[in-house]
Amino acid sequence: MAKEKVVSDEAKKEIEKLFHHLPHKQAACIDALKIVQKYNRWVSDQALEELAPILEMSPNEIDSVATFYNIIFRKPVGRHVIFLCNSVSCWIMGYEDIRKAIKEKLQIDFGMTTKDNRFTFLPIPCLGTCDHAPALIIDEDLYRDLKPAQLDEILAKYE
Amino acid sequence: MERPLTQHIKKDGTPLSLKEYEATGGYEGLKKALKMTPAEVMNLVKDSKLRGRGGAGFPTGMKWSFVPMGEDAPTLKYIVANGDEMEPGTFKDRLLIEGNPHQLIEGMIISGFAIGASMSYIFLRWAYHEAARRVLVALDEAYRAGYLGKNILGSSYSVDMELHTSVGRYICGEETALLNALEGKRANPRNKPPFPQVSGLFGKPTIVNNVETYCNVPHILTKGAQWYMSISKSEGGGGTKLYGASGKVKRPAIWELPLGTTLGEIIEEYAGGMQDGYKLRGLLPGGASTDFLTPEHLNIKMDFEEVAKAGSRMGTGTIIVMDDKTCPVGMCLNLEQFFAQESCGWCTPCREGLPWTAKILMALEEGKGRPEDIGHLTFQTHYNAPGNTFCALAPGAMEPLQSALKYFREDFDEHINSHRCKYHN
Ligand SMILES: Cc1cc2nc3c(=O)[nH]c(=O)nc-3n(C[C@H](O)[C@H](O)[C@H](O)COP(=O)(O)O)c2cc1C
Ligand code: SF4
Ligand code: FES
C-alpha cells in the first residue's frame, strides 16, 4: 500500500505558485519548507522526499537548507511553541526568572515538549522589542514587559 | 526639532493607511523623483550625505553609483530592504515597518528608480509577524494606487515588490548571506568582490540597504539635500537617527534625534537616567557587536566618527546599558553564546573560536576559571580580528569582549581568583 502523502496537493500548488518570479525552482526551497511547515507543523524525512521532485533537488540538498535555519523544525513540535528571548537586554532584565517560572509550571526547559504535546519551549535571539524586555512569542503572539506572575493567564489562552 | 521619519507614527500603535500616509505628504517624493532623471536622484542622495543605517555607515549615494547604468547595463536589477534586525539590543526597524510601512515602500521605489531596478524584495525576519501582516496590506494598497507595478503613475518606470520572511538566522542580515537566503540557499556569506552592486541576487546588480536608510529617501526628495544636512548635528552625515536605549534606564524606548546627539543627552534626558538603585557602569552604543564605552564617554556625539574615535562603533544606534549590578563577564557570556550559536560555520576561526570563547566565559561564571584563561580570551580577540574571518560576524563578536577585557578586567580577575561570580551568589 502506498504511504499517505504528507505534502498535500494544496501545499504543492502553493509551492508551484512561487516558481513564477524565480529563475529556477531551487530558489523556492526555503519558502517551500515554510509552506510544508505551515500545514504539518514540522518537516519530516518523508516531506523532504516528497519535496525533492517538486523542487528538482535531492532530499539531502533540501535538508542542508532546512537544518541551517532556526525556525524550520525537523522534529515534531507541540501544538503551541513558546519562544523566549534569551538575548542580552532580556538577560539584563531577567529573562532567567521567566524561564524558571515556565519550567516550574510546565515541567519543561528549552528544547523540550510537554507530555500532553501542548507546548514546545525554545529560546530565540532578540525579538526586537528590547525596550519592553523580557519578551516572548507564543505561536505568532508577542508578549512584552513580562513578569512571572502574568504567565498563568498567558498560558491559559493556549489549549 | 524635526523628526521626519517618526513624527506621523501613531501613538496607538496602528500603522498609517495609504490615505493617511498621503495626507502627510506621502508619495510626493516619488512623484518628484519620477520627473527627474535617475542620475539626478542619485546625486541628490549623494549630496544629502545620507549614510547607511544598517551599522557600517557607508554613504548611500556612493553605494548606488557602483550599479551599472545605461544601455549596456543588465535590464534586470534588484532593490532589497534589509529588515532582518537580529542584532541583539536592536529594535528600530520594527518601529519603522510597523508604524509606517508606506514610508519604507516609497523609499524603496525611489531608490529602485535611481538604479533602474525592476524587482524589489523586503527581507523581513521571521519573528516580526505583525510587521509582515502590515507590509502585505501596504503592498496591496500601493499596487492598487499605481505606485507599484507597470508604468508607475503613468511614467515609463516599472517595478514589482514582494515580501520575503526569513526563517531565522542572524547571518541572514549580512548582505551577501541575505542574497543566498533569498535564492533559497543556506545563508553563508559570499566572497567580495564581486560586490552585490555589480553581481548580486541571481548574479544581477543588486542594492541592499537597511530599512531605516530607505525611510530617509522620500524626505530627501521632498525637502532637499540642504535641509537634510541642516537637521543633523554631525559633520560626517546628514539627517536624523533612530536612537534607542534598553537595560535598567528609567524610560527605555526609541527616539528620533539629530544625527550626532550626544550619548549623555540620550541616556540622561531621553532615557531619564538610570533606575533608582542602579549606576551606569558601561554601555554598548549600537547593538551586541559594538565595543563597550563607559560613563567617561557620555559627552561624545553618537555619530560614525566620534564613536569610532572613542574606540567603538555607532552600529545600529540602539544602546544597551549595563548597570553596576549586572556582571560584565556574564554579559559577555550571553553575547558570545549568541554569536557562537549564530556562526554560519563557514570559516574556522569563527566556527571553532566562538564556541571556545563562550566555554571559557562559562567556566569563569561557574567559578572554574584559571589565570591562563585571560590569555586565551585575548588570543581569540586577535584570532577573530577583521581580515582573519570570511565575514564581519566574528570580528563583531569580539568587540564587546575585547573592550570588556580593557574596561572591566578586574571583574574577570575576580571571577578567577575567588572562584565564583559575586553578582550571582
Ligand atoms: C552578521 C551581520 C549581520 C547583519 N545584520 C544586519 C541587519 O539585520 N540589518 C541590516 O540592515 N544590516 C545588517 N548587517 C549589515 C549588512 O551587511 C549591510 O551592510 C547593510 O544592510 C547595508 O545597509 P546600509 O548601507 O543601508 O547600512 C549585518 C552585517 C553582519 C556582518
Ligand atoms: S565569520 Fe562566522 S559567520 Fe562569517 S563566514 Fe565565517 S563562520 Fe560564517
Ligand atoms: S534582547 Fe530580548 S527583545 Fe531584544
XYZ file of C-alpha atoms and ligand atoms in Angstrom:
627
model
C 0.000 0.000 0.000
C 1.327 3.434 -0.877
C 2.234 5.650 2.037
C -0.083 8.541 2.636
C 1.333 11.781 1.307
C 2.492 14.428 3.801
C 2.923 17.218 1.260
C -0.711 17.759 0.344
C -1.881 18.772 -3.118
C -2.861 22.094 -1.616
C 0.690 22.667 -0.299
C 2.141 21.528 -3.610
C 0.019 24.023 -5.524
C 1.093 26.797 -3.197
C 4.747 25.903 -3.767
C 4.350 25.803 -7.530
C 2.893 29.288 -7.480
C 6.255 30.543 -6.180
C 8.152 29.476 -9.302
C 6.613 32.290 -11.296
C 9.083 35.064 -10.276
C 12.133 32.844 -9.904
C 14.863 31.856 -12.368
C 14.951 28.230 -11.104
C 12.919 26.013 -8.803
C 15.604 25.604 -6.123
C 15.213 29.283 -5.313
C 11.832 28.445 -3.778
C 13.377 25.938 -1.346
C 13.061 27.989 1.845
C 9.553 29.137 1.069
C 8.569 25.583 0.183
C 9.829 24.373 3.566
C 7.815 27.137 5.226
C 4.689 26.065 3.382
C 5.140 22.415 4.373
C 5.644 23.506 7.955
C 2.558 25.703 7.842
C 0.425 22.647 7.037
C 2.270 19.951 9.013
C 3.853 21.973 11.878
C 7.231 20.332 11.105
C 9.256 18.913 8.213
C 9.636 15.127 8.300
C 12.054 12.986 6.256
C 9.111 11.901 4.158
C 8.243 15.529 3.472
C 11.808 16.096 2.192
C 11.447 13.130 -0.146
C 8.157 14.419 -1.489
C 9.547 17.947 -1.901
C 12.557 16.692 -3.869
C 10.861 16.159 -7.254
C 8.812 19.340 -6.840
C 11.943 21.466 -6.319
C 14.185 19.342 -8.582
C 16.644 18.881 -5.708
C 17.771 15.831 -3.754
C 16.274 15.279 -0.275
C 19.775 15.798 1.133
C 20.187 19.153 -0.552
C 16.851 20.274 0.832
C 17.831 19.008 4.279
C 21.062 21.020 4.193
C 18.922 24.124 3.767
C 16.315 23.033 6.295
C 18.842 22.347 9.053
C 20.615 25.685 8.528
C 17.695 27.769 9.722
C 16.398 28.101 13.261
C 12.695 28.114 12.549
C 12.416 25.086 10.269
C 11.577 22.220 12.604
C 12.989 18.815 11.701
C 11.390 17.265 14.771
C 7.719 17.351 15.772
C 6.725 20.234 17.999
C 3.808 20.697 20.372
C 0.526 22.385 19.476
C 1.982 25.715 20.575
C 5.577 26.917 20.535
C 6.874 29.290 23.188
C 9.920 31.283 22.045
C 11.541 33.085 24.969
C 14.075 35.781 24.076
C 17.400 34.947 25.723
C 19.462 37.800 24.248
C 21.333 40.460 26.098
C 18.708 43.084 27.029
C 16.256 40.421 28.152
C 19.101 38.787 30.087
C 19.798 42.061 31.893
C 16.084 42.481 32.585
C 15.723 38.974 33.990
C 14.547 36.514 31.346
C 16.008 33.754 33.560
C 13.129 34.307 36.011
C 10.622 33.757 33.235
C 12.450 30.629 32.124
C 12.402 29.305 35.665
C 8.700 30.044 36.057
C 7.847 28.260 32.805
C 9.990 25.324 33.883
C 8.049 25.066 37.125
C 4.645 25.457 35.561
C 5.084 23.206 32.531
C 7.911 20.917 33.666
C 9.898 21.652 30.505
C 13.105 23.543 29.775
C 14.485 24.849 26.476
C 14.261 22.270 23.713
C 11.510 20.204 25.342
C 7.838 19.474 24.692
C 5.211 18.856 27.372
C 3.951 15.278 27.729
C 0.475 16.285 26.603
C 2.050 17.829 23.489
C 0.580 21.214 24.338
C 3.769 23.318 24.393
C 7.279 23.222 22.980
C 9.664 25.625 24.704
C 12.539 27.200 22.750
C 14.976 30.082 23.155
C 15.102 32.740 20.430
C 17.532 35.607 19.823
C 16.475 39.219 20.377
C 12.845 39.809 19.409
C 13.475 43.468 18.578
C 11.458 44.760 21.490
C 14.295 45.279 23.967
C 12.721 48.422 25.460
C 9.983 46.098 26.731
C 12.188 43.259 27.964
C 11.765 40.468 28.863
C 9.706 39.259 25.916
C 8.402 36.034 24.420
C 6.353 34.834 21.477
C 3.732 32.099 21.633
C 2.934 30.939 18.100
C 2.586 34.384 16.495
C 1.610 36.423 19.568
C 4.145 38.721 21.211
C 4.152 39.328 24.990
C 6.370 42.049 26.477
C 7.339 43.585 29.815
C 6.834 40.113 31.260
C 6.522 39.300 34.930
C 6.443 35.679 36.123
C 3.064 36.393 37.768
C 1.452 37.000 34.353
C 2.371 33.607 32.954
C -0.654 31.651 34.192
C -3.026 33.977 32.448
C -0.993 33.997 29.233
C -0.502 30.228 29.050
C -4.188 29.598 29.727
C -5.030 31.093 26.333
C -3.382 28.179 24.557
C -5.038 24.785 24.605
C 13.191 69.606 16.376
C 12.424 67.789 13.140
C 11.542 64.114 13.195
C 10.698 63.316 9.574
C 10.764 59.517 9.932
C 8.623 59.120 13.030
C 6.558 62.278 13.544
C 3.493 60.771 11.887
C 3.756 57.348 13.503
C 0.649 56.943 15.619
C 0.794 56.627 19.377
C -1.870 53.916 19.443
C 0.467 51.584 17.571
C -1.665 51.180 14.434
C 0.001 51.707 11.037
C -0.685 54.630 8.708
C -3.024 53.575 5.933
C -2.240 54.697 2.395
C -4.740 57.580 2.696
C -3.241 58.705 5.993
C 0.269 58.455 4.589
C -0.688 60.515 1.547
C -2.224 63.137 3.835
C 1.189 63.608 5.482
C 2.818 64.223 2.095
C 3.448 60.563 1.385
C 4.403 59.543 -2.165
C 5.134 63.202 -3.057
C 8.821 62.290 -3.054
C 8.167 59.542 -5.569
C 6.175 61.912 -7.810
C 9.068 64.346 -7.716
C 11.631 61.636 -8.432
C 9.729 60.391 -11.478
C 10.073 63.870 -13.011
C 13.846 63.755 -12.537
C 16.454 61.523 -14.184
C 17.833 58.548 -12.208
C 21.230 60.290 -12.154
C 19.670 63.402 -10.618
C 18.014 61.336 -7.879
C 21.289 59.561 -7.167
C 23.178 62.861 -6.976
C 20.608 64.359 -4.646
C 21.021 61.417 -2.265
C 24.811 61.752 -2.535
C 24.595 65.470 -1.726
C 22.377 64.806 1.295
C 25.192 62.818 2.924
C 22.787 60.014 3.814
C 24.805 57.165 5.288
C 23.614 53.596 5.678
C 21.769 52.884 8.915
C 22.482 49.132 8.940
C 25.623 49.506 11.010
C 28.583 50.363 8.827
C 27.532 53.857 7.768
C 28.511 53.510 4.124
C 27.459 56.579 2.058
C 24.237 55.513 0.346
C 24.532 57.560 -2.844
C 28.034 56.287 -3.394
C 26.906 52.680 -2.909
C 24.251 53.171 -5.599
C 26.754 54.734 -8.005
C 28.540 51.367 -8.440
C 25.468 49.877 -10.125
C 25.968 49.605 -13.906
C 23.685 52.085 -15.662
C 22.834 52.905 -19.258
C 22.129 50.970 -22.414
C 24.604 48.147 -21.823
C 23.593 47.508 -18.209
C 21.569 44.382 -17.373
C 17.841 45.020 -17.666
C 17.137 43.038 -14.509
C 18.344 44.720 -11.302
C 17.191 44.337 -7.733
C 16.486 46.534 -4.728
C 16.406 44.762 -1.371
C 15.468 46.132 2.033
C 17.366 44.524 4.884
C 14.799 44.062 7.631
C 16.487 41.122 9.307
C 17.153 43.076 12.514
C 18.535 40.257 14.630
C 21.413 42.175 16.210
C 20.633 41.764 19.927
C 19.597 45.021 21.524
C 18.293 46.487 18.254
C 14.648 47.446 17.875
C 14.399 50.369 15.470
C 13.427 48.880 12.104
C 10.461 47.128 13.669
C 9.048 50.519 14.689
C 9.514 51.962 11.188
C 7.951 48.975 9.422
C 5.030 48.532 11.806
C 4.350 52.233 12.227
C 4.614 53.423 8.640
C 5.129 50.670 6.067
C 4.422 53.002 3.132
C 7.394 55.194 4.017
C 9.671 52.178 3.509
C 7.905 51.163 0.309
C 8.126 54.685 -1.127
C 11.811 54.906 -0.220
C 12.480 51.615 -1.977
C 10.590 52.626 -5.138
C 12.551 55.891 -5.375
C 15.819 54.033 -4.772
C 14.816 51.460 -7.370
C 14.166 54.243 -9.858
C 17.625 55.698 -9.183
C 19.394 52.440 -10.094
C 16.861 51.180 -12.639
C 15.658 48.177 -10.637
C 12.699 46.195 -11.906
C 12.218 43.900 -8.919
C 12.430 44.504 -5.201
C 12.217 42.485 -2.009
C 11.570 43.378 1.593
C 13.584 40.840 3.567
C 11.944 40.593 6.956
C 12.875 38.443 9.881
C 10.571 35.631 10.804
C 9.679 36.874 14.273
C 8.125 40.124 13.004
C 4.676 38.676 12.366
C 2.783 41.912 12.875
C 5.192 43.822 10.626
C 4.714 41.172 7.918
C 0.929 41.498 8.044
C 1.172 45.273 7.746
C 3.650 45.166 4.860
C 1.314 42.854 2.917
C -1.614 45.236 3.415
C 0.512 48.229 2.396
C 1.883 46.468 -0.706
C -1.649 45.703 -1.783
C -2.679 49.340 -1.293
C 0.382 50.575 -3.183
C -0.308 48.285 -6.153
C -3.955 49.379 -6.332
C -2.966 53.033 -6.263
C -0.468 52.559 -9.082
C 2.653 53.193 -7.007
C 3.903 49.702 -7.801
C 3.729 47.569 -10.920
C 3.794 48.640 -14.545
C 4.246 52.287 -15.548
C 4.151 53.794 -12.116
C 1.911 56.897 -12.010
C 1.902 56.966 -15.796
C 5.687 57.122 -16.083
C 7.895 54.737 -18.035
C 9.237 53.252 -14.786
C 8.004 49.841 -13.593
C 8.960 47.872 -10.512
C 7.450 44.999 -8.548
C 7.844 44.390 -4.828
C 7.495 41.277 -2.697
C 7.831 40.406 0.945
C 10.239 37.611 1.921
C 10.069 36.430 5.509
C 13.252 34.817 6.686
C 13.417 31.578 8.633
C 15.678 32.856 11.338
C 19.447 33.170 11.425
C 21.471 36.261 12.421
C 23.834 35.790 9.492
C 20.919 36.440 7.095
C 21.412 40.129 7.917
C 24.862 40.127 6.321
C 24.040 41.393 2.878
C 25.631 38.663 0.756
C 24.290 35.919 3.043
C 20.901 37.590 2.716
C 21.129 37.217 -1.050
C 21.859 33.492 -0.680
C 18.838 33.201 1.602
C 16.691 34.985 -0.979
C 17.936 32.467 -3.555
C 16.649 29.683 -1.318
C 20.107 28.525 -0.217
C 21.992 28.225 3.058
C 22.835 31.743 4.152
C 26.616 31.631 4.039
C 28.202 34.947 3.078
C 29.724 35.339 -0.383
C 33.167 36.430 -1.384
C 33.558 40.131 -2.237
C 34.369 41.201 -4.917
C 32.236 40.914 -6.917
C 30.124 43.311 -4.893
C 26.349 42.922 -4.979
C 26.031 46.258 -6.794
C 27.604 44.500 -9.787
C 26.686 40.854 -9.216
C 24.129 40.266 -6.503
C 20.823 38.430 -6.422
C 20.818 35.698 -9.111
C 24.015 37.316 -10.437
C 22.299 40.619 -11.230
C 23.176 44.113 -9.926
C 21.592 44.479 -6.506
C 21.393 47.147 -3.830
C 20.855 46.062 -0.238
C 20.111 48.853 2.208
C 18.813 48.911 5.720
C 15.121 49.668 6.354
C 15.902 52.965 8.116
C 18.165 54.026 5.238
C 15.290 53.727 2.733
C 12.881 55.527 5.057
C 15.049 58.655 4.763
C 14.877 58.787 0.979
C 11.334 60.191 0.448
C 12.115 63.108 2.775
C 15.359 63.923 0.975
C 13.364 64.077 -2.262
C 10.653 66.381 -0.934
C 12.774 68.696 1.209
C 16.198 68.575 -0.429
C 19.804 67.821 0.437
C 20.472 71.152 2.190
C 17.557 70.655 4.549
C 18.637 67.088 5.222
C 22.123 68.171 6.230
C 20.750 71.037 8.311
C 18.791 68.698 10.624
C 21.954 66.789 11.575
C 24.431 67.764 14.285
C 27.152 65.643 12.738
C 29.888 66.745 10.343
C 30.063 63.351 8.693
C 26.469 62.668 7.743
C 23.025 64.173 7.256
C 19.628 63.608 8.781
C 18.206 62.235 11.969
C 18.927 58.875 13.550
C 16.720 56.487 15.452
C 18.436 56.050 18.788
C 17.282 53.627 21.449
C 18.184 52.526 24.930
C 17.441 49.293 26.759
C 18.532 47.928 30.126
C 17.944 49.454 33.544
C 17.256 53.033 32.477
C 14.084 54.788 33.625
C 12.440 55.090 30.212
C 13.746 52.541 27.720
C 12.488 53.479 24.246
C 13.350 54.721 20.742
C 13.790 58.400 19.852
C 14.394 60.073 16.520
C 17.034 62.748 17.147
C 19.528 64.732 15.086
C 22.432 62.531 13.998
C 25.248 63.468 16.373
C 23.179 63.887 19.542
C 25.478 63.097 22.471
C 25.385 59.817 24.352
C 24.804 61.765 27.574
C 21.699 63.501 26.205
C 20.245 60.192 25.063
C 20.890 58.415 28.362
C 20.153 61.265 30.775
C 17.456 63.311 29.043
C 15.611 60.896 26.848
C 16.042 57.638 28.732
C 15.662 59.513 32.023
C 18.904 58.246 33.526
C 19.323 55.046 35.498
C 16.569 53.384 37.532
C 16.759 54.076 41.255
C 19.387 51.959 42.930
C 21.413 51.376 39.768
C 24.504 53.121 38.445
C 25.725 53.255 34.867
C 28.764 51.026 34.511
C 29.128 50.700 30.744
C 27.181 50.563 27.504
C 27.238 49.056 24.041
C 26.424 52.040 21.826
C 24.976 50.263 18.802
C 23.958 46.686 19.448
C 25.665 43.496 20.567
C 28.590 43.707 18.152
C 29.973 47.065 19.295
C 32.717 47.802 21.833
C 31.817 48.861 25.364
C 32.017 52.522 26.254
C 31.972 53.844 29.826
C 30.455 56.832 31.688
C 33.556 58.817 30.681
C 32.299 58.765 27.104
C 28.913 60.371 27.725
C 29.994 63.650 26.161
C 30.745 62.141 22.747
C 28.415 62.554 19.798
C 26.603 59.456 18.601
C 27.799 59.633 15.017
C 30.033 57.428 12.924
C 33.233 59.438 13.517
C 33.146 60.263 17.213
C 32.091 56.819 18.383
C 34.862 55.336 16.250
C 37.367 57.749 17.781
C 36.283 56.568 21.227
C 37.112 53.002 20.157
C 33.664 51.650 19.321
C 31.086 51.873 16.541
C 27.732 53.615 16.335
C 26.391 50.409 14.820
C 22.612 50.415 14.840
C 22.400 53.320 17.320
C 20.434 51.299 19.846
C 22.271 51.446 23.161
C 22.438 48.517 25.590
C 23.013 49.869 29.070
C 24.959 47.843 31.634
C 24.312 48.782 35.256
C 26.562 48.196 38.258
C 24.593 45.137 39.403
C 24.996 43.330 36.098
C 28.063 41.130 35.736
C 30.280 42.167 32.790
C 31.588 38.596 32.448
C 28.042 37.234 32.469
C 27.030 39.797 29.881
C 29.949 38.785 27.633
C 28.943 35.153 28.106
C 25.389 35.906 26.998
C 26.688 37.774 23.941
C 29.262 35.153 22.946
C 26.747 32.322 23.318
C 24.575 34.178 20.846
C 27.398 34.712 18.363
C 28.640 31.125 18.726
C 25.153 29.796 18.052
C 24.656 32.081 15.067
C 28.071 31.480 13.440
C 27.314 30.115 9.990
C 30.230 27.690 10.266
C 31.876 28.681 7.007
C 35.310 29.681 8.309
C 37.420 28.122 11.046
C 38.313 30.980 13.424
C 34.650 31.783 13.909
C 33.253 28.241 13.869
C 35.850 26.959 16.358
C 36.773 30.145 18.183
C 33.369 31.458 19.207
C 32.175 28.287 20.984
C 35.547 28.076 22.705
C 35.245 31.685 23.829
C 31.778 31.024 25.213
C 33.040 27.913 27.014
C 35.824 29.840 28.755
C 33.402 32.565 29.833
C 31.027 29.900 31.120
C 33.845 28.405 33.184
C 34.594 31.836 34.653
C 30.962 32.329 35.574
C 30.843 28.892 37.201
C 33.924 29.660 39.285
C 36.119 27.294 37.269
C 38.232 29.943 35.562
C 42.022 29.682 35.517
C 44.556 32.532 35.298
C 45.581 31.497 31.774
C 42.001 31.987 30.554
C 42.576 35.724 30.199
C 45.312 34.917 27.695
C 43.030 32.505 25.827
C 40.286 35.114 25.599
C 42.742 37.757 24.410
C 44.046 35.310 21.815
C 40.507 34.833 20.477
C 40.038 38.573 20.058
C 43.096 38.578 17.751
C 42.335 35.259 16.064
C 38.892 36.541 15.060
C 40.050 40.052 14.142
C 38.960 41.699 10.873
C 40.767 40.111 7.959
C 41.083 36.696 9.632
C 37.490 35.654 9.040
C 35.268 35.414 5.993
C 32.721 37.971 7.174
C 32.225 40.599 9.867
C 30.242 38.394 12.270
C 33.234 37.080 14.199
C 35.120 40.397 14.451
C 31.851 41.928 15.628
C 31.521 39.207 18.246
C 34.941 40.151 19.609
C 34.145 43.847 20.029
C 32.248 43.613 23.334
C 34.733 41.061 24.669
C 37.941 42.935 23.838
C 36.568 46.145 25.350
C 35.245 44.345 28.435
C 38.739 42.943 28.983
C 40.002 46.521 28.768
C 37.452 48.268 31.000
C 36.266 45.518 33.342
C 39.426 43.452 33.680
C 39.140 43.458 37.482
C 35.870 41.538 37.193
C 37.470 38.839 35.057
C 40.341 38.541 37.549
C 37.990 38.420 40.483
C 35.977 35.576 38.955
C 39.197 33.615 38.572
C 40.701 34.456 41.949
C 37.602 33.971 44.084
C 36.257 31.012 42.041
C 32.798 32.499 41.762
C 30.663 35.222 40.275
C 29.889 37.700 43.022
C 26.883 39.054 41.142
C 25.091 35.721 41.313
C 25.737 34.433 44.771
C 26.477 39.286 10.882
C 25.871 40.514 10.269
C 24.530 40.806 10.472
C 23.960 41.938 9.912
N 22.636 42.182 10.135
C 22.070 43.272 9.561
C 20.671 43.536 9.745
O 19.958 42.803 10.412
N 20.136 44.631 9.149
C 20.912 45.465 8.381
O 20.395 46.437 7.829
N 22.223 45.250 8.200
C 22.816 44.167 8.764
N 24.147 43.936 8.540
C 24.889 44.848 7.641
C 24.654 44.463 6.173
O 25.633 43.527 5.779
C 24.752 45.653 5.236
O 25.956 46.309 5.488
C 23.628 46.635 5.379
O 22.379 46.016 5.199
C 23.781 47.719 4.359
O 22.766 48.684 4.506
P 23.095 50.223 4.690
O 24.175 50.582 3.712
O 21.821 50.892 4.408
O 23.569 50.377 6.095
C 24.754 42.811 9.116
C 26.107 42.523 8.934
C 26.670 41.398 9.507
C 28.115 41.125 9.283
S 32.940 34.821 10.266
Fe 31.476 33.301 11.128
S 29.513 33.901 10.249
Fe 31.116 34.902 8.992
S 31.558 33.449 7.325
Fe 32.974 32.949 8.989
S 31.875 31.302 10.115
Fe 30.348 32.343 8.871
S 17.106 41.276 23.791
Fe 15.141 40.396 24.115
S 13.908 41.590 22.784
Fe 15.906 42.356 22.367
